[in-house]
Tab-separated table of C-alpha atoms in Angstrom:
chain	number	residue	atom	x	y	z
A	1	MET	CA	16.230	15.798	21.632
A	2	THR	CA	19.159	14.082	19.784
A	3	ALA	CA	20.981	15.495	16.878
A	4	ARG	CA	19.489	12.905	14.819
A	5	ALA	CA	15.717	13.965	15.870
A	6	GLY	CA	16.582	17.388	15.306
A	7	TRP	CA	17.737	16.925	11.815
A	8	ALA	CA	14.545	15.007	11.194
A	9	VAL	CA	12.347	17.691	12.381
A	10	ALA	CA	14.176	20.362	10.490
A	11	GLY	CA	13.870	18.204	7.243
A	12	ILE	CA	10.290	17.718	7.748
A	13	VAL	CA	9.675	21.440	8.423
A	14	ALA	CA	11.851	22.438	5.387
A	15	VAL	CA	9.794	20.314	3.004
A	16	GLY	CA	6.520	21.686	4.381
A	17	LEU	CA	7.703	25.185	3.889
A	18	LEU	CA	9.255	24.787	0.440
A	19	ALA	CA	5.609	23.213	-0.546
A	20	GLY	CA	3.790	26.048	0.917
A	21	ALA	CA	6.141	28.777	-0.505
A	22	VAL	CA	5.938	27.127	-3.926
A	23	GLU	CA	2.388	26.831	-3.778
A	24	LEU	CA	2.028	30.828	-2.910
A	25	VAL	CA	4.351	31.703	-5.516
A	26	VAL	CA	2.267	29.839	-8.111
A	27	ASP	CA	-1.243	30.562	-6.981
A	28	ASP	CA	-1.254	33.490	-4.981
A	29	SER	CA	-3.827	31.914	-2.476
A	30	TYR	CA	-2.952	31.842	1.448
A	31	ARG	CA	-5.398	29.192	1.804
A	32	ASP	CA	-3.601	27.181	-0.666
A	33	ALA	CA	-0.526	27.537	0.372
A	34	ALA	CA	-1.522	26.529	3.889
A	35	LEU	CA	-2.958	23.384	2.582
A	36	ALA	CA	0.370	22.689	0.826
A	37	LEU	CA	2.191	23.512	4.035
A	38	LEU	CA	0.236	20.832	5.423
A	39	ALA	CA	0.459	18.120	2.984
A	40	GLY	CA	4.435	19.113	3.045
A	41	LEU	CA	4.552	18.573	6.517
A	42	LEU	CA	2.815	15.193	6.269
A	43	ALA	CA	4.856	14.294	3.393
A	44	GLY	CA	8.153	14.847	5.159
A	45	ALA	CA	6.984	12.906	8.125
A	46	VAL	CA	6.150	10.009	6.243
A	47	GLY	CA	9.588	10.174	4.566
A	48	VAL	CA	11.269	10.063	7.759
A	49	LEU	CA	9.303	7.264	9.037
A	50	THR	CA	9.858	5.170	5.894
A	51	VAL	CA	13.680	5.647	6.188
A	52	SER	CA	13.744	4.920	9.980
A	53	LEU	CA	11.926	1.363	8.900
A	54	ALA	CA	13.684	0.523	5.986
A	55	PRO	CA	16.281	-1.556	7.838
A	56	ALA	CA	13.726	-3.547	9.621
A	57	ALA	CA	11.709	-4.106	6.380
A	58	ASP	CA	11.081	-7.598	5.382
A	59	PRO	CA	9.767	-8.706	1.695
A	60	ARG	CA	6.387	-9.998	3.297
A	61	GLY	CA	5.623	-6.748	5.025
A	62	LEU	CA	6.568	-4.742	1.790
A	63	VAL	CA	4.201	-6.807	-0.285
A	64	LEU	CA	1.308	-6.648	2.556
A	65	GLY	CA	1.958	-2.970	3.018
A	66	GLY	CA	1.967	-2.360	-0.955
A	67	VAL	CA	-1.495	-4.345	-1.355
A	68	PHE	CA	-3.094	-1.994	1.386
A	69	ALA	CA	-1.566	1.220	-0.113
A	70	PHE	CA	-2.843	0.156	-3.696
A	71	GLN	CA	-6.404	-0.579	-2.254
A	72	GLY	CA	-6.603	2.753	-0.787
A	73	CYS	CA	-5.906	4.620	-4.020
């Protein structure tokens, strides 16, 4: 694993753990904390993917992706 990939994984795990910890402190529910951990891990992974794809993004892809993202809401 390269250093960049290691930092990406560490960032994803940190976002997930922080989301789970905040939910556990606020709600005192392990089930909700586990779901927040999962959501945090997914959000961190999407963030890393977004940053990695940003240099190759073009306006047509952003508009088309925005349309599909809006339809999914």
